[in-house]
XYZ file of C-alpha atoms in Angstrom:
512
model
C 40.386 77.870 -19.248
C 39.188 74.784 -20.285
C 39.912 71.460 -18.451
C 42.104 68.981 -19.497
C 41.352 65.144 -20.567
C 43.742 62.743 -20.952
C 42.899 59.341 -22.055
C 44.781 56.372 -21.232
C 45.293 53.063 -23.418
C 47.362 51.302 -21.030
C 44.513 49.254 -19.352
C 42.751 48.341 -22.897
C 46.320 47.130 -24.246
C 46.808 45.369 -21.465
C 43.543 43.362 -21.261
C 44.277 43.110 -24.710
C 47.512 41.266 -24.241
C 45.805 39.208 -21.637
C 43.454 37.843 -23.895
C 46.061 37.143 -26.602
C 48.243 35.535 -24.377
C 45.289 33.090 -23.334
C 44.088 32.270 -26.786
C 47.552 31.392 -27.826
C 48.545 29.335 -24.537
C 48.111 25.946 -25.297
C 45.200 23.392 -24.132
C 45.225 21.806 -21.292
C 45.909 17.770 -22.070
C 44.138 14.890 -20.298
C 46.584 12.932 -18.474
C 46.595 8.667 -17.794
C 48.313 6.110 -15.339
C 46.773 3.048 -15.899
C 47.281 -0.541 -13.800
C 46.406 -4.232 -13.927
C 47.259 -7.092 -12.149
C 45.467 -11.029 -12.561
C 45.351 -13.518 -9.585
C 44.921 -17.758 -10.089
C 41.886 -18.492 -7.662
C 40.024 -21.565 -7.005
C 36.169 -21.996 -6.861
C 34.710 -19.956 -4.302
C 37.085 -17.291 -4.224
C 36.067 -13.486 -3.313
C 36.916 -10.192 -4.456
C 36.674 -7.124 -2.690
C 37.424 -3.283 -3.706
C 37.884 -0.791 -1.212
C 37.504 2.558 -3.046
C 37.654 6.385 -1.934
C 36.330 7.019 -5.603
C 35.850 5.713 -9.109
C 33.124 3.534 -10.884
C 33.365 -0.050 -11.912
C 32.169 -2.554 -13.994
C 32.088 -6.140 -13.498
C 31.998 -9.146 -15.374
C 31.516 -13.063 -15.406
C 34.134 -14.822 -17.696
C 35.271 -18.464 -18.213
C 38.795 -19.416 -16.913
C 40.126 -19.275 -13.213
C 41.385 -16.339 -12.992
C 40.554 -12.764 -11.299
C 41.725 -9.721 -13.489
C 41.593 -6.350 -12.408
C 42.183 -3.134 -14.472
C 42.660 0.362 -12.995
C 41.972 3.210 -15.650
C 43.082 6.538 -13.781
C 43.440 9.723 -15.799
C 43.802 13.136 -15.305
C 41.729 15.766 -16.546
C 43.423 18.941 -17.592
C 47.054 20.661 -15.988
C 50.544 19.834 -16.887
C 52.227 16.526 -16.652
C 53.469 17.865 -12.673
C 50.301 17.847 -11.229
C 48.815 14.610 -12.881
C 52.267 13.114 -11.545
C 51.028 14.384 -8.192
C 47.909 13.396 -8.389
C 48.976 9.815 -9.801
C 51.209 9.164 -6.519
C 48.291 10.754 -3.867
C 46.272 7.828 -5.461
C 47.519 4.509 -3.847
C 46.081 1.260 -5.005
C 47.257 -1.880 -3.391
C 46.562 -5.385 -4.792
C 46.484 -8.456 -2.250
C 45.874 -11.998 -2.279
C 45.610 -14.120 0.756
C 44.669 -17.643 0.453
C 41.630 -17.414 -2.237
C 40.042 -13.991 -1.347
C 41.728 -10.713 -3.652
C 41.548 -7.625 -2.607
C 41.860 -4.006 -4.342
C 42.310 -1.051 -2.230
C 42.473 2.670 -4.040
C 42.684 6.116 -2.225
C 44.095 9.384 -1.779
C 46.650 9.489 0.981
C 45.627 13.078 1.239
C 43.253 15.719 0.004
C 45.368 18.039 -2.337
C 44.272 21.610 -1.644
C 44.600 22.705 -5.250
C 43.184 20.283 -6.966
C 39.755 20.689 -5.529
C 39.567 24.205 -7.117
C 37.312 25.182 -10.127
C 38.894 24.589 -13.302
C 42.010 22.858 -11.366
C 42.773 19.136 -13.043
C 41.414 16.389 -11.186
C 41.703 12.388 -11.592
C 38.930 10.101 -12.363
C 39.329 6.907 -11.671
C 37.311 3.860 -13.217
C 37.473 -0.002 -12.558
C 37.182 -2.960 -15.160
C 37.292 -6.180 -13.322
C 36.694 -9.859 -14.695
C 35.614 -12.976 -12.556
C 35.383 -16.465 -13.029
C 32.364 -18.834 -11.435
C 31.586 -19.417 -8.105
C 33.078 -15.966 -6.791
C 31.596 -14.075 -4.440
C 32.006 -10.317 -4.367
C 32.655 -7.534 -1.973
C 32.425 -4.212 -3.927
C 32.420 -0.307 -2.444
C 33.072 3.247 -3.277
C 32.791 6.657 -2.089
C 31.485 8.382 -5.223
C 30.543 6.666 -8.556
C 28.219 3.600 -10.675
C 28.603 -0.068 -9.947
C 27.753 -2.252 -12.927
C 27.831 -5.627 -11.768
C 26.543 -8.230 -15.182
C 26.389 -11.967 -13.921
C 27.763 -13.276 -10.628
C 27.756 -16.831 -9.687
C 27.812 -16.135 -5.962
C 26.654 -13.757 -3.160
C 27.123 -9.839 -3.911
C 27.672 -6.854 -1.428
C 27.580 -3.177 -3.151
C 28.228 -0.178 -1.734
C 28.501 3.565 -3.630
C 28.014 6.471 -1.668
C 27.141 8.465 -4.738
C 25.933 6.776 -8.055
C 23.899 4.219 -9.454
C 23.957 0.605 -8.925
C 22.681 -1.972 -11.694
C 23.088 -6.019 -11.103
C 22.130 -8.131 -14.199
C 22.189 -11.716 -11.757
C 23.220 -12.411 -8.922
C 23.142 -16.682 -7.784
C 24.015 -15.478 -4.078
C 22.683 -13.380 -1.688
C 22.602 -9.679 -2.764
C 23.303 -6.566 -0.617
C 22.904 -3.244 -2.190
C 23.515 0.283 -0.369
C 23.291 3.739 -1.923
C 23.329 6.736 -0.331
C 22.625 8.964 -3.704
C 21.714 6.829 -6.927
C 19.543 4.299 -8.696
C 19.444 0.629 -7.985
C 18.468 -1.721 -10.539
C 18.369 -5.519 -9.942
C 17.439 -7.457 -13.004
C 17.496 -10.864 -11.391
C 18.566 -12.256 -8.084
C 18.405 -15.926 -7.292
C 18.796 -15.750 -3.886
C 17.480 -13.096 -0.449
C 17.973 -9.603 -1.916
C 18.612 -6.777 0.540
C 18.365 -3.286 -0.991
C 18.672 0.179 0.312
C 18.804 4.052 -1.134
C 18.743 7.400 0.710
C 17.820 9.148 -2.417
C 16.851 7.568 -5.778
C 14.341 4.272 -6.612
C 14.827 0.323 -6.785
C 13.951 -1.363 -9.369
C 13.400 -5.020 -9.087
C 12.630 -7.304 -12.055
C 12.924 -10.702 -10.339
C 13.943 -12.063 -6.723
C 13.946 -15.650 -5.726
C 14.048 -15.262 -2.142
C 12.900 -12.654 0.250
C 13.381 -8.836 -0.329
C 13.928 -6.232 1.694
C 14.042 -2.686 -0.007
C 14.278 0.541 2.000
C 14.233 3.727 -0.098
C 14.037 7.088 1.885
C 13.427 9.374 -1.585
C 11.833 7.689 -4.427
C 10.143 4.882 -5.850
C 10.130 0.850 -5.178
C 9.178 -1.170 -8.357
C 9.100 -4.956 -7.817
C 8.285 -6.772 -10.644
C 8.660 -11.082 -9.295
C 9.172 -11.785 -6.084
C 9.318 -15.427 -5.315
C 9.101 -15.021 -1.865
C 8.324 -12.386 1.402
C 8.703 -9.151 0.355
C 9.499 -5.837 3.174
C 9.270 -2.345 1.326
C 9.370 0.688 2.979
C 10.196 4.285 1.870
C 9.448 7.748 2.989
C 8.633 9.606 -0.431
C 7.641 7.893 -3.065
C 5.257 5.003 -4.737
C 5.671 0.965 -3.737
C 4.353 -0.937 -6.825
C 4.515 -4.525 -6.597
C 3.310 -6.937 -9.276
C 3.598 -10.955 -8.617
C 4.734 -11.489 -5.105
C 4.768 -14.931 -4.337
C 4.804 -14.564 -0.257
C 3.859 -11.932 2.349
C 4.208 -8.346 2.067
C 4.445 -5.671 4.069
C 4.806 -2.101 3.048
C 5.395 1.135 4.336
C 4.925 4.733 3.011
C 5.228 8.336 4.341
C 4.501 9.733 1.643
C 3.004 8.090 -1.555
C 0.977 5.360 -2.949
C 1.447 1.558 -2.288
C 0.198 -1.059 -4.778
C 0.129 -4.659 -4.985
C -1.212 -6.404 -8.144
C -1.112 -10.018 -6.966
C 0.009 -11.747 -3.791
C 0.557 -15.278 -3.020
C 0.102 -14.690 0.964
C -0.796 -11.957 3.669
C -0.253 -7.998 2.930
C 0.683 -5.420 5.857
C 0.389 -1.625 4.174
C 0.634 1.397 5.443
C 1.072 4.845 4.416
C 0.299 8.474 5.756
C -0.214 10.046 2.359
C -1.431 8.465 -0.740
C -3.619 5.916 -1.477
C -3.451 1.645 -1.262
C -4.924 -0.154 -3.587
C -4.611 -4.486 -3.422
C -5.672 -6.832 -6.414
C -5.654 -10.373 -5.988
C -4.490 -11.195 -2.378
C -4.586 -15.000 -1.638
C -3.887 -14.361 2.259
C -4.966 -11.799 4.649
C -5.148 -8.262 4.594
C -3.992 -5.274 7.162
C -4.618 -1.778 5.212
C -3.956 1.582 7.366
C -4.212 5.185 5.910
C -4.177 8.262 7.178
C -5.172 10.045 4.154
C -6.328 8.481 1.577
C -8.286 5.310 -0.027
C -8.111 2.250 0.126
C -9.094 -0.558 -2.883
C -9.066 -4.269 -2.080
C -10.015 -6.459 -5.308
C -9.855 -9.762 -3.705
C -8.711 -11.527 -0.730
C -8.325 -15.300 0.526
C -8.570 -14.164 4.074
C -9.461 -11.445 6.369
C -9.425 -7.794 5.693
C -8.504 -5.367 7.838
C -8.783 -1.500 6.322
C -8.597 1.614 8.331
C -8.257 5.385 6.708
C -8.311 8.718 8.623
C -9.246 10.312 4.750
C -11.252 8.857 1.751
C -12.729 6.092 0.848
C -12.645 2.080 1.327
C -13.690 0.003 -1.425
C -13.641 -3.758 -0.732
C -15.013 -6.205 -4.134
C -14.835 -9.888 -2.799
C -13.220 -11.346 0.586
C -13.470 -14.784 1.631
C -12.855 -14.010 5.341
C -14.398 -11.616 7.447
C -13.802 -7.790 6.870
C -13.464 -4.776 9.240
C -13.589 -1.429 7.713
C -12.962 1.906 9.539
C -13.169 4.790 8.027
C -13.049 9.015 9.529
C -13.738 10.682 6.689
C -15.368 8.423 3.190
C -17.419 6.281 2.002
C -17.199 2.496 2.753
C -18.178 -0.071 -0.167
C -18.010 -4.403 0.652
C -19.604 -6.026 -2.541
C -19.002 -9.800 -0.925
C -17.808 -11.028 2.226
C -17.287 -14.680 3.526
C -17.607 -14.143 7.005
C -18.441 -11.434 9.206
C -18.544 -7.373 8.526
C -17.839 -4.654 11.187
C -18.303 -1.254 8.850
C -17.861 2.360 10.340
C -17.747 5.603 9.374
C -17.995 8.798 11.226
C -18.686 10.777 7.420
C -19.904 8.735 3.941
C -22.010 5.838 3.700
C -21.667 2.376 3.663
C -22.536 0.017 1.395
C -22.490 -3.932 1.689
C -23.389 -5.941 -1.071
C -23.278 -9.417 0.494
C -22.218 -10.716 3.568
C -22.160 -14.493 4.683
C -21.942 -13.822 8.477
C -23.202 -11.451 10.944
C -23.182 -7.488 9.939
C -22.668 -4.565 12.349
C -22.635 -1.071 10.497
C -22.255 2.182 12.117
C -22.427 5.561 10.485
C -22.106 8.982 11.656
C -22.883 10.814 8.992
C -24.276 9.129 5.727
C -26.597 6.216 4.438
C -26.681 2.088 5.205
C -27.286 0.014 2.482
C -27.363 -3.904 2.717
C -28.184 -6.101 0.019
C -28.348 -9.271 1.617
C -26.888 -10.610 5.135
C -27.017 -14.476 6.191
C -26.428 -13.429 9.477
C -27.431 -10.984 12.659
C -27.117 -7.230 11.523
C -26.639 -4.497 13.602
C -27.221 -1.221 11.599
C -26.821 2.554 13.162
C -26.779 6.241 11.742
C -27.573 9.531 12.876
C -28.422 11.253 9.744
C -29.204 9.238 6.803
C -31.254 6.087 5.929
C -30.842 2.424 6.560
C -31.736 -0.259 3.828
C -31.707 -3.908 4.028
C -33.058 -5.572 1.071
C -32.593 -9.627 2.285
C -31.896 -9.996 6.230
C -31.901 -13.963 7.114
C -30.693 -13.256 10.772
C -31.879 -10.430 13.544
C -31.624 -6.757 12.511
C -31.419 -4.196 15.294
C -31.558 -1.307 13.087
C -31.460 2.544 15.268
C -31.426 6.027 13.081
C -31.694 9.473 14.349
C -32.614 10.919 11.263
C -34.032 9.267 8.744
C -35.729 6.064 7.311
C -35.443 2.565 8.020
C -36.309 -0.287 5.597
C -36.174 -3.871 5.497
C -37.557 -5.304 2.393
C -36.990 -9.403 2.997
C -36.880 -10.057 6.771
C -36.733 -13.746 7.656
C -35.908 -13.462 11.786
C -36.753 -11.006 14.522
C -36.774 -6.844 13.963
C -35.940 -4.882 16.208
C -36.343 -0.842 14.472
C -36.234 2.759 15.926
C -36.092 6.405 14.243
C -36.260 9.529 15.471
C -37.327 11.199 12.134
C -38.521 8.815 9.100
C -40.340 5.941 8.131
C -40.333 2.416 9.010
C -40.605 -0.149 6.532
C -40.565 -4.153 7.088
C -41.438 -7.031 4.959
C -41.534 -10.400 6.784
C -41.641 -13.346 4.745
C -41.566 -15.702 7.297
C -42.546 -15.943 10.894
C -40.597 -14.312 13.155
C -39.619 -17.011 15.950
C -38.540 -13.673 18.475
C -40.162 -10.911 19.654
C -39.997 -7.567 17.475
C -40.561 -4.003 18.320
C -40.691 -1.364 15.684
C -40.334 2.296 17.110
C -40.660 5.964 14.981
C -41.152 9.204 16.840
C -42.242 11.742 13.565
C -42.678 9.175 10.993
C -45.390 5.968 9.874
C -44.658 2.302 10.573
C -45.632 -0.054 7.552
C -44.898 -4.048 7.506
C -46.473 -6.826 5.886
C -46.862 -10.433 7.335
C -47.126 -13.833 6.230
C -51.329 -14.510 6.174
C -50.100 -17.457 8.542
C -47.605 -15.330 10.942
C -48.767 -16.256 14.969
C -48.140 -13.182 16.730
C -48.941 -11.254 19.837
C -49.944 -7.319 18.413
C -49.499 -4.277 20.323
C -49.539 -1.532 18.605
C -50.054 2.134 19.230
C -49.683 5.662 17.100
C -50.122 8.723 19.047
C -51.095 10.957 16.508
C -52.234 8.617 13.343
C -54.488 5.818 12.813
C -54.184 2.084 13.073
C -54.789 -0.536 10.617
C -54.108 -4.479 9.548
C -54.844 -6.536 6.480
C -54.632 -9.748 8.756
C -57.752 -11.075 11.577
C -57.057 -9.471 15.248
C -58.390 -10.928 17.797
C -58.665 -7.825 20.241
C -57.949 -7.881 23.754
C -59.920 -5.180 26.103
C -62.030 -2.307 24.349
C -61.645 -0.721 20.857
C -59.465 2.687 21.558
C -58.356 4.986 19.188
C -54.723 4.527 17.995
C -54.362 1.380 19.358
C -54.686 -2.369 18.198
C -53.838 -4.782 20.568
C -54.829 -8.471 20.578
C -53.748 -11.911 18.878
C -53.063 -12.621 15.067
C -53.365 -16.590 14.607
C -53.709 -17.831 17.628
C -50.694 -15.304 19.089
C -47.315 -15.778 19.250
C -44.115 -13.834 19.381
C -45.059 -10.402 20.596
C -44.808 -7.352 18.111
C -44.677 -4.083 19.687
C -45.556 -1.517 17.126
C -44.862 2.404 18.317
C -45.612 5.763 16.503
C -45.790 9.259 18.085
C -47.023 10.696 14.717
C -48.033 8.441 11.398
C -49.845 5.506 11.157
C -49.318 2.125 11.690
C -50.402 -0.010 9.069
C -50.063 -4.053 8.817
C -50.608 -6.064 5.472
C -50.355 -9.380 4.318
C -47.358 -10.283 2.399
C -47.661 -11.183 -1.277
C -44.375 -13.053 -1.316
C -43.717 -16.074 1.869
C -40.764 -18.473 2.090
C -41.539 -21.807 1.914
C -41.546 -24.123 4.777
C -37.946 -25.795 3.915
C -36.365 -22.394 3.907
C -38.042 -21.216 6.859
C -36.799 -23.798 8.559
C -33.251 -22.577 7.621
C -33.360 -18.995 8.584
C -30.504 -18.343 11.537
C -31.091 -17.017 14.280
């Protein structure tokens, strides 16, 4: 027997209906209740809105008045519900004295009209102001557009963007989820974001902007400025005072500054043009640039590399893990580095240089220089003040020494050219490399010199105290003098007399 089918149409016909019944059901319309109300104030009146909800725009116009337009609408349903909706949303106008005041909200959360697809109002807020008004402004959830006010400013949104064209007062901007964008503000601008950038064209006063998610732009700043954010870049362009910046997370720049500059950031990089005060640079992983500064420097970096052009003041550089690079310094240098090299171009005071891991090079220092490494080589070209100079492994040379040397290696050569006469003693010390050094024809010193395992020889008349011994010289060049103590354990020691001698005047300036 065969089976039976039976087929059923009920279901299609009545999906069928279903659909028919939707496509001829009419749209849902859009719904408004709109308000206004104008108050007579007198110069130096103030607004405020209190709002659970809704953007606004503001504007500056002539007169004496404060006008104030609610546009509320509802999106979608019957006429009912918007009804509903209309009288959940209370909005009370009040004037006492010269201050106005606008507060809209829900008097409860209707459970329906949260749903998807379920009609919902929007609210949105035109208000008009005359001069001298200040202004009080905050919402729960959309964009403040504030054009020009002639008095102080205080905007809140919890969720949206804020934009101020000018503001001749103070200025106070919070946003917990949006933009801010401050095209000028006479006065001190305060201006905060949990989650979007700042933008700042121009600022008379001080600034302080906070940004925990995104980027701080200040364009003018004509006086302190505070920046500070967790993710994101600080770019700053002419700020007029001192500046201090803080980042967790990205890079901090600062074109020009008319005082001292405070950054710091754990990730990213710093880089400084034109500072005309001090500077305090701290890194923890990444490099720092300085292109010019009025004052002091102060740069420290856990990672990369510090690059320093020209400071008038004295400069401290600490690096962990980079190079270090000072083309010109006014003062003092303190350089270190436990991985890179350093480099200093020219330094008016006293130089102390310590390296871990990399090379010394010093084109000229008008002071004392104290220069260490364990692997790599140290090179002074011009030295006008004492060099203590100590290297575990490698070379040591000082092309144009004017003052005392003091030299050791463990594994290299050392190199001297005196072109004056010392007025200190000098010892110069190599374990597995030579010693070579020239002297003025007229240097006055006390020789003692001995190699171990090489021979010794000098260009310049010894008069030789006790017998002749191999692999040592020992006696008095001139007359004697200051003593040099010349020491090799293997490679020779070899004196000669310097082509090139300062002349007497600038001998006589050489510090000591």
């Amino acid at each position: 027997m065969k089976p039976t089918i039976i087929l059923s149409f009920r279901p299609a016909i009545l999906l069928a209906g279903m659909c028919l019944a939707a496509g001829m059901a009419p749209a849902a319309s859009n719904h408004e209740n709109n308000l206004e109300k104008t108050f007579q104030v007198t110069p130096g009146a103030r607004l405020v809105l209190d709002a659970d909800g809704g953007s606004c725009d503001l504007k500056l116009v002539d007169g004496d008045s404060v006008q104030v337009r609610v546009f509320r609408e509802v999106k979608g349903g019957n006429q009912a519900q918007a009804d509903q909706l209309f009288t959940n949303h209370v909005v009370t106008f009040q004037q006492e004295g010269n201050t106005v005041s606008i507060v809209a909200k829900n008097k409860a959360r209707l459970s329906w009209s949260w749903r998807f697809n379920q009609p919902h109002l929007e609210v949105h807020f035109q208000v008009s102001i005359p001069k001298k008004c200040d202004v009080d402004l905050k919402t729960a959830g959309g964009d403040l557009h504030l054009g020009e006010v002639d008095g102080a400013v205080k905007a809140l949104t919890s969720s949206g963007g804020i934009v101020l064209k000018r503001a001749a007062g103070a200025v106070d901007a919070a946003d917990s989820g949006g933009d801010i964008i401050i095209e000028n503000a006479e006065a001190a601008l305060t201006a905060h974001t949990s989650s979007g950038s700042i933008r700042v064209q121009k600022a008379q006063g001080d600034v302080e902007a906070a940004n925990s998610g995104g980027d701080i732009v200040i364009d003018d700043a004509g006086r302190a400025v505070a920046a500070r954010t967790s993710s994101g870049t600080i770019r700053l362009k002419w700020i007029k005072g001192d500046v201090h910046a803080s980042d967790s997370g990205g890079d901090i720049m600062a074109e020009r500054v008319g005082g001292s500059v405070d950054a710091a950031t754990s990730s990213g990089s710093i880089n400084l043009g034109q500072i005309q005060g001090s500077v305090q640079a701290r890194n923890s992983g990444g490099d720092i640039g300085v292109e010019s500064a009025s004052g002091s420097v102060v740069a420290r970096t856990s990672s990369g590399a510090i690059r320093i052009k020209a400071v008038q003041g004295a400069v401290q550089a600490k690096n962990s893990g980079g190079d270090v690079s000072i083309d010109h310094a006014g003062s003092a240098v303190d350089a270190q580095t436990s991985s890179g090299a350093i480099k200093i171009g020219t330094a008016q005071g006293s130089v102390e240089a310590k390296d871990s891991g990399g090379d010394v090079t010093i084109n000229e220092a008008l002071g004392a220089v104290r220069a260490q490494t364990s692997s790599g080589a140290i090179h002074l070209k011009l030295a006008k003040g004492k060099v203590e100079a100590r290297d575990s492994g490698g070379s040591i040379q000082v092309s144009e020494a004017r003052a005392a040397v003091q030299a050791s290696t463990s594994s290299g050569d050392i190199t001297v050219g005196w072109v004056t006469q010392p007025s200190e003693d000098c010892r110069l010390e190599v374990s597995g490399g030579s010693i070579n050094l020239s002297l003025p024809p007229s240097a006055a010193l006390t020789l003692d010199a001995r190699s171990s395992g090489g021979k010794v020889q000098s260009e310049l008349p010894v008069t030789m105290e006790g017998g002749v011994r191999s692999g040592v010289l020992q006696g008095k060049i001139n007359g004697g003098g200051p003593s040099l103590v010349l020491r090799s354990s293997s490679g020779d020691i070899e004196i000669k007399s310097a082509k090139t001698t300062l002349p007497a005047a600038e001998a006589e300036e050489v510090p000591r």
